[in-house]
Every structure is written in C-alpha cells, then in structure tokens.
PDB file of C-alpha atoms in Angstrom:
ATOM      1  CA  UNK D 251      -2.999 -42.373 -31.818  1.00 61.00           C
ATOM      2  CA  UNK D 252      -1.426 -40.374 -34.614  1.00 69.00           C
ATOM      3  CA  UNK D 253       1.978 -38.442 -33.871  1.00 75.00           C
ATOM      4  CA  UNK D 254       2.449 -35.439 -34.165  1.00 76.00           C
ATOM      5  CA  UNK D 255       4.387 -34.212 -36.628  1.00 84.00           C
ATOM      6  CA  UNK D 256       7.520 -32.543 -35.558  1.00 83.00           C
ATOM      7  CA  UNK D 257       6.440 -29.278 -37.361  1.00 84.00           C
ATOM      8  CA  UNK D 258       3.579 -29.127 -34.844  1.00 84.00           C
ATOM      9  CA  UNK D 259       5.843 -29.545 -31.907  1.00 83.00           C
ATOM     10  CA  UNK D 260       7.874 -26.843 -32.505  1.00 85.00           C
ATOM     11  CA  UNK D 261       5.347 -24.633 -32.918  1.00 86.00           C
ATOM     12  CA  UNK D 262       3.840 -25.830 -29.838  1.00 85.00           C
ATOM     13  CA  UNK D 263       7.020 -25.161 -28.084  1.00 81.00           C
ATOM     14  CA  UNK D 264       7.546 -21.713 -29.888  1.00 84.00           C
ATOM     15  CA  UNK D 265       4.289 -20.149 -28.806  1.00 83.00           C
ATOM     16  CA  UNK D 266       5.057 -21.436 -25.275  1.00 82.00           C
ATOM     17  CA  UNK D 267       8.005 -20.330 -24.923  1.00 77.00           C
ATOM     18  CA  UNK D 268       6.802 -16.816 -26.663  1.00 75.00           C
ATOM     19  CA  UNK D 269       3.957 -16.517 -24.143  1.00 77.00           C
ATOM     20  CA  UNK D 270       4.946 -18.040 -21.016  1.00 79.00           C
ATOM     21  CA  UNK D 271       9.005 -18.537 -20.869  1.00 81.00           C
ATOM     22  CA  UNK D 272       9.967 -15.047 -22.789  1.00 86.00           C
ATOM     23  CA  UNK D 273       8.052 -12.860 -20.300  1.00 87.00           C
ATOM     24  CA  UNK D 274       9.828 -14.094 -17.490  1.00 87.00           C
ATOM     25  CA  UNK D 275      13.051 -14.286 -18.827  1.00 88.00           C
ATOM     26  CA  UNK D 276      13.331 -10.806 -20.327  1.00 91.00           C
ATOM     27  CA  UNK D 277      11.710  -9.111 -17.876  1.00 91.00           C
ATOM     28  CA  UNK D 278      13.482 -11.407 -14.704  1.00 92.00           C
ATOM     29  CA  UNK D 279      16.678 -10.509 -16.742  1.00 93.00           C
ATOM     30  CA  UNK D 280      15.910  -6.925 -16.438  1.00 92.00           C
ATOM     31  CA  UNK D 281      15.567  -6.920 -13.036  1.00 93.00           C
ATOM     32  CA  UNK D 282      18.939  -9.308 -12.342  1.00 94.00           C
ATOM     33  CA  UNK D 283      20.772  -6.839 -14.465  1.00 94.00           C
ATOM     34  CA  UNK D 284      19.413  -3.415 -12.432  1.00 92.00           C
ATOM     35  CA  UNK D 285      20.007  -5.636  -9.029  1.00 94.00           C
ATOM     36  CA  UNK D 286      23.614  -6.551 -10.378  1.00 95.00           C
ATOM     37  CA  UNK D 287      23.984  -3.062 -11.434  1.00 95.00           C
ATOM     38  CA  UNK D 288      23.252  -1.177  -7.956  1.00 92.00           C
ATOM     39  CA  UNK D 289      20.094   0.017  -9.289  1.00 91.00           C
ATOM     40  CA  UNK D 290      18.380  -2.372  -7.481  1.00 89.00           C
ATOM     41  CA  UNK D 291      19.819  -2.221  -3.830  1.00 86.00           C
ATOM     42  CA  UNK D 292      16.775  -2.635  -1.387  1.00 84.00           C
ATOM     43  CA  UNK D 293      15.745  -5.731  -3.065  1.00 90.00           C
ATOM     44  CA  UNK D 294      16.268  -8.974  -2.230  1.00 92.00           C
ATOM     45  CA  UNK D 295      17.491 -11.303  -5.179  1.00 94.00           C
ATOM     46  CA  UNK D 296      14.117 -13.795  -4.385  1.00 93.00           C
ATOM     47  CA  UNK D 297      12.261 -10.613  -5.008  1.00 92.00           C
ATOM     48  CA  UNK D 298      14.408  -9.590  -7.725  1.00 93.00           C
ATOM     49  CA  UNK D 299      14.614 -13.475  -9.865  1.00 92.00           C
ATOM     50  CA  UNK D 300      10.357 -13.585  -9.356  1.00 92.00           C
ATOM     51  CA  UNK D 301       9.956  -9.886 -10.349  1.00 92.00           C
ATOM     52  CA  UNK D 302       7.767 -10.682 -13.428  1.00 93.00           C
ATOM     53  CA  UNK D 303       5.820 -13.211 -11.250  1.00 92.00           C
ATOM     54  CA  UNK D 304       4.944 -10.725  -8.501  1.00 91.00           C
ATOM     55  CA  UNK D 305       3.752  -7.741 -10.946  1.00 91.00           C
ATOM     56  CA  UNK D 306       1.440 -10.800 -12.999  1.00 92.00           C
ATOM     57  CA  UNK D 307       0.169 -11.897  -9.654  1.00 92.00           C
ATOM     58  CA  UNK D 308      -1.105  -8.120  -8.778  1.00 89.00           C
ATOM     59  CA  UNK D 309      -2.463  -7.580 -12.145  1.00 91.00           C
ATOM     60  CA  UNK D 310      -4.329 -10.874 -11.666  1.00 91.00           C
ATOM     61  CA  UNK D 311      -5.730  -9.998  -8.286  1.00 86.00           C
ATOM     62  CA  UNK D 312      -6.250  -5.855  -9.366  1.00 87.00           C
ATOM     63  CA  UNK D 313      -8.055  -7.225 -12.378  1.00 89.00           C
ATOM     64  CA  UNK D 314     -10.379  -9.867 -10.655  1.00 86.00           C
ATOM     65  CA  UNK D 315     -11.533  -7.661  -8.027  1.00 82.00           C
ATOM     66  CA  UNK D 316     -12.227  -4.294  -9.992  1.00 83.00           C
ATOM     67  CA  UNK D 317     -13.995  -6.798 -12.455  1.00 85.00           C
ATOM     68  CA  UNK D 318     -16.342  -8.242  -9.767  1.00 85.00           C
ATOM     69  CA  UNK D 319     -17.161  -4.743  -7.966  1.00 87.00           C
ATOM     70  CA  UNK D 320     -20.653  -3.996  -8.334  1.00 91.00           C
ATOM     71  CA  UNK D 321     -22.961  -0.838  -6.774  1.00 92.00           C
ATOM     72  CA  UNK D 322     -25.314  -1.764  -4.577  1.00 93.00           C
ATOM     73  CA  UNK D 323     -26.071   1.255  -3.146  1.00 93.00           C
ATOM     74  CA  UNK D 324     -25.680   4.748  -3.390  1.00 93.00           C
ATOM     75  CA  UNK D 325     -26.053   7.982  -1.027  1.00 92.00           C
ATOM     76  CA  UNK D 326     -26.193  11.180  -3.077  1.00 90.00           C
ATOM     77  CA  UNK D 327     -26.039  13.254   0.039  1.00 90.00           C
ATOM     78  CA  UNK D 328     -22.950  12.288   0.955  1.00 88.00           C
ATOM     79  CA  UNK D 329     -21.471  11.386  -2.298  1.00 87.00           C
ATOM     80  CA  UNK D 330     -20.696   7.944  -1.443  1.00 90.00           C
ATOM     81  CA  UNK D 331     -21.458   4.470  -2.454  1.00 92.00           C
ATOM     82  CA  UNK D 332     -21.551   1.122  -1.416  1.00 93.00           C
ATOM     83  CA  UNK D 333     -19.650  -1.299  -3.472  1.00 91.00           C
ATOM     84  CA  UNK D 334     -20.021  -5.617  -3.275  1.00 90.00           C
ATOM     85  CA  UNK D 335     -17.278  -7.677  -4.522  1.00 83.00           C
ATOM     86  CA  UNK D 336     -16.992 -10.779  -4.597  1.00 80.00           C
ATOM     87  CA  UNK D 337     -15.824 -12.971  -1.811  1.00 79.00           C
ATOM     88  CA  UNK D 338     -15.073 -10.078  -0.031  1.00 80.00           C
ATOM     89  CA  UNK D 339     -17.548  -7.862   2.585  1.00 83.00           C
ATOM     90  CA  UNK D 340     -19.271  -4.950   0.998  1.00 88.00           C
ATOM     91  CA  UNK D 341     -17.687  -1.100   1.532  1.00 89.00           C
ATOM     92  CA  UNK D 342     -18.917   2.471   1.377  1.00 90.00           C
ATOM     93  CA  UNK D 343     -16.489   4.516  -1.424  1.00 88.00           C
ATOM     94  CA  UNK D 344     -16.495   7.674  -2.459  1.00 85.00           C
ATOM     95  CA  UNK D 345     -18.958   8.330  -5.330  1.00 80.00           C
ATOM     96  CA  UNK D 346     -17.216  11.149  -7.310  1.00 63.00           C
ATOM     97  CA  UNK D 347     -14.252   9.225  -7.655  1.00 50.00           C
ATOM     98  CA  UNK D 348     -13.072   7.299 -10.390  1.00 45.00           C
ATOM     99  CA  UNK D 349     -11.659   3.680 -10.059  1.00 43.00           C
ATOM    100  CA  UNK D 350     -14.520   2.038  -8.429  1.00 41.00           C
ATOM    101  CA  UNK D 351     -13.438   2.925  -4.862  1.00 40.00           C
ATOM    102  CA  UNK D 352     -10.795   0.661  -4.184  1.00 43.00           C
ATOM    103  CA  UNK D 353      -8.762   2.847  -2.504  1.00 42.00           C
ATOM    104  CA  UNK D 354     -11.398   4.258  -0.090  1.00 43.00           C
ATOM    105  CA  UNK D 355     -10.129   1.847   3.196  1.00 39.00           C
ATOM    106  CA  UNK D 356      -6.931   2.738   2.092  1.00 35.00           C
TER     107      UNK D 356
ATOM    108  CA  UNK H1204      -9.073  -3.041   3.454  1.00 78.00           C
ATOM    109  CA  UNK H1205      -5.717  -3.154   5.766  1.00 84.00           C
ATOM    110  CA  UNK H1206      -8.549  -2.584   8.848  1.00 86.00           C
ATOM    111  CA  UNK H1207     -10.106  -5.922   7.402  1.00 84.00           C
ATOM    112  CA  UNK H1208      -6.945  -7.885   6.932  1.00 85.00           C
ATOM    113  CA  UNK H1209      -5.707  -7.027  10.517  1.00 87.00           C
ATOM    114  CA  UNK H1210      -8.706  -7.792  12.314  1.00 87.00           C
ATOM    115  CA  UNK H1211      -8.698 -11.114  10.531  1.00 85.00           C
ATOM    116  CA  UNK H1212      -5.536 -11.647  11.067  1.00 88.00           C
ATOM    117  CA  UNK H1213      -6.670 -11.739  14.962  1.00 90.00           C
ATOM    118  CA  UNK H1214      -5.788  -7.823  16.014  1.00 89.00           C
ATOM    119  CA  UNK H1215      -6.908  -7.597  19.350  1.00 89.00           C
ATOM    120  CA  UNK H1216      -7.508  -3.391  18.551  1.00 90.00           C
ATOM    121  CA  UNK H1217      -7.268  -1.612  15.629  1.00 90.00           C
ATOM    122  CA  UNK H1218      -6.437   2.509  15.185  1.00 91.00           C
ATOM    123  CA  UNK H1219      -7.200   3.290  11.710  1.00 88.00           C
ATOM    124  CA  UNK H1220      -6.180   6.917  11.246  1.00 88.00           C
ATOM    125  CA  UNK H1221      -7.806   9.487   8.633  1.00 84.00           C
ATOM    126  CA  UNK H1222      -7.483  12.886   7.706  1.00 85.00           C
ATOM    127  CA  UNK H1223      -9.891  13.375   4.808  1.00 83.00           C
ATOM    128  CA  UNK H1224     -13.399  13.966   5.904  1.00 84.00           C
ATOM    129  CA  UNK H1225     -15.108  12.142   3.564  1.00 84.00           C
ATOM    130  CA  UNK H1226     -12.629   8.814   3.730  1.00 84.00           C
ATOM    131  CA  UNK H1227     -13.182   8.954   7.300  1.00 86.00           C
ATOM    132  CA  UNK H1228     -17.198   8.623   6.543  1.00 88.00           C
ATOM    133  CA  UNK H1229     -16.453   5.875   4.957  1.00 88.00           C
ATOM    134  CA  UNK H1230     -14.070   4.109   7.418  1.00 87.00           C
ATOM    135  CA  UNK H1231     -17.390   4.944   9.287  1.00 87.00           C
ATOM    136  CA  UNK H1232     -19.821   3.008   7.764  1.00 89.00           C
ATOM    137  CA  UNK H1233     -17.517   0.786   7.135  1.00 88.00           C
ATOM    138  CA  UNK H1234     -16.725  -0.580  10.648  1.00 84.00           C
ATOM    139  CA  UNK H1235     -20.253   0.471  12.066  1.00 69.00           C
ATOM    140  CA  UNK H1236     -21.151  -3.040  12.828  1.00 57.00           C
ATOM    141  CA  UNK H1237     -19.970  -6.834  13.809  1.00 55.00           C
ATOM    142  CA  UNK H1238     -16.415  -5.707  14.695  1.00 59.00           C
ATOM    143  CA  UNK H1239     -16.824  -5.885  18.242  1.00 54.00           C
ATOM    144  CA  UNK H1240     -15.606  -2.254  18.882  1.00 58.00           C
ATOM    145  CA  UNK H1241     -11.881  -3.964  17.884  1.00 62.00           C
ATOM    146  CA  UNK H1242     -11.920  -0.644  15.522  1.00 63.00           C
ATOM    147  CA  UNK H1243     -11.263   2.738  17.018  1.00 60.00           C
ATOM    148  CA  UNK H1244     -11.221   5.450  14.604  1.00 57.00           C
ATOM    149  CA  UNK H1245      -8.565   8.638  15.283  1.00 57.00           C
ATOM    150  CA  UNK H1246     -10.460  10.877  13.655  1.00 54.00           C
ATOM    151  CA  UNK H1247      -9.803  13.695  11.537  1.00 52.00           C
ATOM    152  CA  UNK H1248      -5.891  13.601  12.748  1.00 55.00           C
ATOM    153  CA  UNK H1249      -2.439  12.796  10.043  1.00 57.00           C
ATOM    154  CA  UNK H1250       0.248  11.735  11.275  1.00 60.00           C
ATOM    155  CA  UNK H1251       3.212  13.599  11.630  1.00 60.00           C
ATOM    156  CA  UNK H1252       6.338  15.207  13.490  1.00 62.00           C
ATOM    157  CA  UNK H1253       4.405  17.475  15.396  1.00 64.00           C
ATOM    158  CA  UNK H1254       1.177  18.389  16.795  1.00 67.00           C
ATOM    159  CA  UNK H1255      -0.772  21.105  15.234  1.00 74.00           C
ATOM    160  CA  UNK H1256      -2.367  21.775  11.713  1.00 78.00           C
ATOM    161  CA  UNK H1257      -0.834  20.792   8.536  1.00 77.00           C
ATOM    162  CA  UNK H1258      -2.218  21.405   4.753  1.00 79.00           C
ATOM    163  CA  UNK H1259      -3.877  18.275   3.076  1.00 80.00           C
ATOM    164  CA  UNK H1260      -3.521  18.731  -0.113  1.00 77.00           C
ATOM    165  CA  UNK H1261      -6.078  16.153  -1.767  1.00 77.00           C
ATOM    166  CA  UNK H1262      -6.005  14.530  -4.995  1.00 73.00           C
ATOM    167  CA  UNK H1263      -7.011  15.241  -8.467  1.00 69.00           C
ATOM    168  CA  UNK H1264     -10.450  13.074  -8.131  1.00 61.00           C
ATOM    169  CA  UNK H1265      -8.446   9.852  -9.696  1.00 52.00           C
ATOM    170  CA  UNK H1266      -8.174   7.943  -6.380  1.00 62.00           C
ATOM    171  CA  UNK H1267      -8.715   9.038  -2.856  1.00 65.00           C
ATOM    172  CA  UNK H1268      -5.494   7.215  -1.481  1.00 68.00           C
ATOM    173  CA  UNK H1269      -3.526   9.880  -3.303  1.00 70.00           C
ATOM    174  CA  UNK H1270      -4.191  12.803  -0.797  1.00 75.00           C
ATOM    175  CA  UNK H1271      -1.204  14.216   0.340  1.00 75.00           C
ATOM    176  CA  UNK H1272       0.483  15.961   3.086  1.00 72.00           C
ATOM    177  CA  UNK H1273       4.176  16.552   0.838  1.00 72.00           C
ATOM    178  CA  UNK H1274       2.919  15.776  -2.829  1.00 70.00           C
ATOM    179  CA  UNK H1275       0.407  17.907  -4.662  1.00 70.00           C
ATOM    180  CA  UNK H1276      -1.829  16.842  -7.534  1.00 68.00           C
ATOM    181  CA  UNK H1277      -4.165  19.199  -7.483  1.00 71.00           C
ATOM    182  CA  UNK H1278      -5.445  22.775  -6.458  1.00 74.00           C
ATOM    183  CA  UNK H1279      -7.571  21.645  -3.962  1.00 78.00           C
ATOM    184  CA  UNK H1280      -6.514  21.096  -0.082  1.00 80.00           C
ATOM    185  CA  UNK H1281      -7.914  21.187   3.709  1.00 80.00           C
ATOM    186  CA  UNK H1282      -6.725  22.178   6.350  1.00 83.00           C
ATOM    187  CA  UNK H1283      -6.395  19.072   9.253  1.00 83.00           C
ATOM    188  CA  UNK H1284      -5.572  18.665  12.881  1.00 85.00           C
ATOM    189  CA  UNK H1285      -2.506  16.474  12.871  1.00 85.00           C
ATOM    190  CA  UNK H1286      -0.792  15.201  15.823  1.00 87.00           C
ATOM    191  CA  UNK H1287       2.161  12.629  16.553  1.00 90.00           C
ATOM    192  CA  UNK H1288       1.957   9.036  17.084  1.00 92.00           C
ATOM    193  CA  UNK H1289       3.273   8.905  20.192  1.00 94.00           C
ATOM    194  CA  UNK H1290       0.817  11.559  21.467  1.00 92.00           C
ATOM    195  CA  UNK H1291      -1.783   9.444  19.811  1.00 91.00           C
ATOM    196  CA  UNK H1292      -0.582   6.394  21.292  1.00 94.00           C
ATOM    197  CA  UNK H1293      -0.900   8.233  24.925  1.00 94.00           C
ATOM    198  CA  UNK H1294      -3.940   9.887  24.179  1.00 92.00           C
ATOM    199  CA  UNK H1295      -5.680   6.212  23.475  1.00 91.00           C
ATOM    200  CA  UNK H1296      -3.643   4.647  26.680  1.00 94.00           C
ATOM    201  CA  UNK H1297      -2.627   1.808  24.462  1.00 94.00           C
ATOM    202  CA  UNK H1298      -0.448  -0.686  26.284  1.00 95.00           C
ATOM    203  CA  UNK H1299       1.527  -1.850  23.549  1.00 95.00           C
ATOM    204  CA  UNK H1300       1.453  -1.346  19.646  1.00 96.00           C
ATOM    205  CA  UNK H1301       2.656  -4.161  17.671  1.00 96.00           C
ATOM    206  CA  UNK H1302       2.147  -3.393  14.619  1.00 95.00           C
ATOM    207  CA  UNK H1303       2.063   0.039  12.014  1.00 95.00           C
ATOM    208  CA  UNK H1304       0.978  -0.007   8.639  1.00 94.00           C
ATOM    209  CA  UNK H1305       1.779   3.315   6.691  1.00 92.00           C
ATOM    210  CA  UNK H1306       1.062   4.169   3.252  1.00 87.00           C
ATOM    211  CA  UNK H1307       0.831   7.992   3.545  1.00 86.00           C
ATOM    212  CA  UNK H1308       2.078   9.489   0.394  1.00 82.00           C
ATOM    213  CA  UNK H1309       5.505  10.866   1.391  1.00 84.00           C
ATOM    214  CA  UNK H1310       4.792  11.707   4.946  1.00 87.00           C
ATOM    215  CA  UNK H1311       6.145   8.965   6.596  1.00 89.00           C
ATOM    216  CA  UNK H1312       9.269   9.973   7.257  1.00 89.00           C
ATOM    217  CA  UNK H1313       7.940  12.577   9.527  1.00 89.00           C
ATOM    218  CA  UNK H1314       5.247  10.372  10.821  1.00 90.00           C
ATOM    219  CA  UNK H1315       7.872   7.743  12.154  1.00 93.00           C
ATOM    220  CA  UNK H1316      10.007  10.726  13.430  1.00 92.00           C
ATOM    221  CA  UNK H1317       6.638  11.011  16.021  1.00 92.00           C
ATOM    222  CA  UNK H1318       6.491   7.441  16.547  1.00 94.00           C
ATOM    223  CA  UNK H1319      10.554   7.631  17.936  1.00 95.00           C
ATOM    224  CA  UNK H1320       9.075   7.085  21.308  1.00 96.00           C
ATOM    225  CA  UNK H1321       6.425   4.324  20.339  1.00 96.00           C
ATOM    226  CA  UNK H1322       9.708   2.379  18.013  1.00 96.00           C
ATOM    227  CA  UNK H1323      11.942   2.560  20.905  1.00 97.00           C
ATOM    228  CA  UNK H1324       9.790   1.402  23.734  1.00 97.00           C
ATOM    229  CA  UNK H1325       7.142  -1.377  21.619  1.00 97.00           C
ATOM    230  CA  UNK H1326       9.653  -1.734  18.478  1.00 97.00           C
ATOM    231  CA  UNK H1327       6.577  -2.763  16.644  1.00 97.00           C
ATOM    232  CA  UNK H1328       6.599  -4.507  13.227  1.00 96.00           C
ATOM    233  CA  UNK H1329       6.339  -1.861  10.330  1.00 96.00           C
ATOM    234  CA  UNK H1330       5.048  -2.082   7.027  1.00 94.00           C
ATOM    235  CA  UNK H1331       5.744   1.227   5.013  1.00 92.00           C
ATOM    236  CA  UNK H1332       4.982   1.851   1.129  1.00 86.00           C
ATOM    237  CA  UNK H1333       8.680   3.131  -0.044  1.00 79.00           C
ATOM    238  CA  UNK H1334       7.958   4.706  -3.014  1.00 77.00           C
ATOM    239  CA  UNK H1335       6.747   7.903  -2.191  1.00 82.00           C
ATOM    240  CA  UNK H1336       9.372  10.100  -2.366  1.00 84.00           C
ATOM    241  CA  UNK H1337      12.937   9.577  -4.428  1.00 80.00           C
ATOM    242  CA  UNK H1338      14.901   8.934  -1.437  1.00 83.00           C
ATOM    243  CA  UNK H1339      12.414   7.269   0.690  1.00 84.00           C
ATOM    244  CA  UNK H1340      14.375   4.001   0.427  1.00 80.00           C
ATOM    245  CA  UNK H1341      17.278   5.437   2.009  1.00 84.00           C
ATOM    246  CA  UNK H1342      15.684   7.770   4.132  1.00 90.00           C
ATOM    247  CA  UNK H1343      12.758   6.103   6.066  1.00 90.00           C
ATOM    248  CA  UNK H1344      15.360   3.165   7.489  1.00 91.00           C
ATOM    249  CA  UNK H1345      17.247   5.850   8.520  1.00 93.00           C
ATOM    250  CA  UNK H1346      14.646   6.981  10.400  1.00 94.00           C
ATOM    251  CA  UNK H1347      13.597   3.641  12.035  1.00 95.00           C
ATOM    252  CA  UNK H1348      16.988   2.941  13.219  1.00 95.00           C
ATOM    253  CA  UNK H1349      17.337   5.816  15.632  1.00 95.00           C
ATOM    254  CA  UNK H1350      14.911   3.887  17.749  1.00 95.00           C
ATOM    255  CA  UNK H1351      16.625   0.478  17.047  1.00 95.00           C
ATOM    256  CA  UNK H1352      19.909   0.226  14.808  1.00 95.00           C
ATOM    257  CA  UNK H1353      19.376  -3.264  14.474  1.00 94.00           C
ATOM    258  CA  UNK H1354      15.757  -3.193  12.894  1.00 95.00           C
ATOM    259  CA  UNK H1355      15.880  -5.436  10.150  1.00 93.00           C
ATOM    260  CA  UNK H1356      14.158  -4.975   6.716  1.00 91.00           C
ATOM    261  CA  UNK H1357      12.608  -7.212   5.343  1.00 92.00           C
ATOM    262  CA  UNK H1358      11.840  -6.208   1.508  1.00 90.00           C
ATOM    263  CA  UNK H1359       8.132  -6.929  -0.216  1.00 89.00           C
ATOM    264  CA  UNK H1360       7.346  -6.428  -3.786  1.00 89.00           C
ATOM    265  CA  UNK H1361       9.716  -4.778  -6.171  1.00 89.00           C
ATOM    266  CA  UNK H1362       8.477  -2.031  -9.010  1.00 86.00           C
ATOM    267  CA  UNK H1363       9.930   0.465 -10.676  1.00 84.00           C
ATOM    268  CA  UNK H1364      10.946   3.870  -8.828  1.00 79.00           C
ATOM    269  CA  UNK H1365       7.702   6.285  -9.947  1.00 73.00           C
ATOM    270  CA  UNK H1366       9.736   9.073  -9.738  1.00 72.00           C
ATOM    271  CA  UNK H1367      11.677   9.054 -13.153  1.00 72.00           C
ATOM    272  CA  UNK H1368      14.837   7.237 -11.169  1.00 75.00           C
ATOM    273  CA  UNK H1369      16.220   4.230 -12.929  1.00 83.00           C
ATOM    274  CA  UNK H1370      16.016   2.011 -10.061  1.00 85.00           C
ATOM    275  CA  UNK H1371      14.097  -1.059  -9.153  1.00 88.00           C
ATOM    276  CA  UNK H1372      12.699  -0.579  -5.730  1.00 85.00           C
ATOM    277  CA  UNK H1373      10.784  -2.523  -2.860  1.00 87.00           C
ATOM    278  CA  UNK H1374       6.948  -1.126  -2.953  1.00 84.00           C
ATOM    279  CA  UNK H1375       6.735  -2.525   0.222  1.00 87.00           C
ATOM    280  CA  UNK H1376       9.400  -2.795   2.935  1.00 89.00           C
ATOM    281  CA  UNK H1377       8.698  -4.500   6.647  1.00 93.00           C
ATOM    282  CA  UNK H1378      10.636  -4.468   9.629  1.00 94.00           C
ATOM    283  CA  UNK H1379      10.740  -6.394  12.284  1.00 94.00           C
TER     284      UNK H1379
END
C-alpha cells in the first residue's frame, strides 16, 4: 500500500482538529472560564467541561425530529393539526402556529 | 411530550395541567385513547400562589409553550381560572405526588410557593426550567427549601442566561 505522504497527514489532522477538536475546546474553554469566573455558579463542572457536547446533542435531536414531522391531518375548525414523526406517536398541534407544533404537549 | 415520557417511564397517574384553551384541546386528543385513564387533565387551571383568576398573556404566534403568566410577548391575553397545587392536589385526592415537572415561563416561583404544602409532606422530585426569569436560579431553590432545607439540586443542561446576563446557567435543574 502506498504511504501517505506526510503533507497529507497533516492536513488530515488539521481539518480534524478544525472541525471536531476546535469546537470543543474553544467553546468547553468558554464555559471553564465563566464557571471559574462565578459566572457559572449553578453548574456542575461535568456539565460545564461537556458544555459543547450537550448543546450539539440537542441540535442533533431538535434537528432530526422537526426534519421528520410530517401533517397527516388537519382540522380547520379548530385550527389544529395532527403531526407524525418518526419513531415517535402522532400529536394534535396547533395549526396557526409556526414551528411545526413541537411545543404543543409542552 | 413530558405526559408521554412519564407514562413510559411507568407513572402510575399523570396530572397534566393547562391553561390555554386551545393547548388543552390538544392535550385532549392527544391522550383520548390507549392510556388507560393514567392521564387526568386539570383543565383550564395555572398554577400559582393563590386561587382565583390571573391574566394569560399568550404568545406572539411563534410557539405555544411561550404563553405566559409574568412575561409578555404580545398584545393578546385570556383571562384563566388558576388555583394552587396543593388545592389541586386535594381537589384530585391524590395520595402521594412524586414527581413535578414545571416549565411555566416565569411562574414557577409562585407555583411552588402553592405546592409548600405538597414539598413538605411528599417532597417530590422536581424538575424546573431555570431560565425564565434573571434571578430564577437563585430564587426558585429558595423557594423549595422552605419545605426542605436540605433538597438537593441536581443541575441538567447548561446554556446561556436569555436574559442579556453574562452567565452560564443550568436550563434544567432537578431536585431530589
């Protein structure tokens, strides 16, 4: 198998480290730095080292399920709609509301 | 969706409690069928200090879980019957309440100051949204711990404070 040149490595490990380790780091270090300056004071340091992690892992789960909504019914009279998503039981949502209805069994 | 998770979860009964008319429809239809009657709606009823009728002021047609007893987005509002927890907790002649979830856009510092009664005698687990109002994360333990110093927070998910404070705060808190 041909090597790689060393050229191609550290690119390799550049763009990794741009995309995957540099998020965490800067914004992990952000939150350290509020927590070690008092700014921070109801959370926990766990909470506070895997801040980055725990906003990416809402995003993830906000993005898949507002993705995967879907209508499936809809009741002018009342202004309300039924939504599927998937994996998940279908729910009635208000219709003259924005943001797919998430929030309706809030 | 909290309804959902907590009769999953194994709830033996669940009071899911909502002042806007047409959220309540849908908390309706919602739990209509193959829950075994584990789901008791309250009704038309907030939660707060006192009994009576409060001002819901409702929100500016973004998202329906913005409706708001203390903030106000909007022009629009209702008037709602509200009544305490503890009254609510008689009124159902529930044994014991184990658990509260509250997310209820500022109010739940007077909500838990109806619940005193409920805290003291069940001390049921709490999960409260903290980020409501700019001193909500000093404020709402406060509260709790006049029915038990020792309650012990437990803190969820951080975010920013969404209130223009420079602070990193728990979105989530639970005690237990």
């Amino acid at each position: 198998m041909r090597r790689l040149s060393p050229l191609v490595l550290w690119a390799a490990f550049g763009l990794a480290g741009y995309f995957f380790v540099l998020p965490h780091l800067l914004t992990n270090g952000w939150a350290a730095y509020m927590k070690m300056t008092d700014k921070a004071e109801q959370c926990s340091w766990a909470n506070t080292l895997t801040f980055y992690s725990s906003l990416d892992k809402f995003d993830k789960l906000y993005t898949k399920y507002r993705e995967g909504l879907k209508t499936a019914e809809v009741d002018e009279a009342a202004s309300l709609k039924r939504l599927e998503a998937p994996g998940a039981r279908s729910f009635w949502a208000q219709q003259r509301r924005r943001g797919g209805g998430l929030w309706c069994a809030h | 969706m909290f309804t959902w998770k907590a009769l999953e979860a194994g709830a033996a009964k669940v009071i899911a409690v909502e002042p806007d008319p047409a959220n309540l429809e849908c908390l309706r239809r919602n739990f209509q069928e193959g829950d075994c009657g584990r789901v008791r709606g309250a009704g038309r009823r907030g939660r707060v200090e006192q009994a009576g009728k409060m001002t819901l002021n409702l929100g500016n047609g973004s998202n329906t879980g913005v409706n708001s007893m203390v903030e106000k987005e909007s022009d629009k509002s209702i008037a709602v019957p509200v009544t305490t927890l503890d009254q609510l907790v008689k009124d159902l002649g529930l044994a014991k309440v184990n658990f509260i979830k509250m997310d209820i856009e500022g109010a739940e510092r007077e909500a838990l100051a109806g619940a005193l009664e409920t805290l003291k005698k069940d001390r049921p687990r709490l999960m409260l949204d903290l980020n409501h109002r700019t001193d909500d994360s000093t404020a709402l333990p406060a509260v709790i711990r006049r029915a038990h110093a020792d309650y012990r927070a437990i803190c969820g998910p951080c975010q920013m404070n969404e209130h223009g404070v420079a602070e990193l705060v728990p979105h989530v808190i639970y005690f237990e």
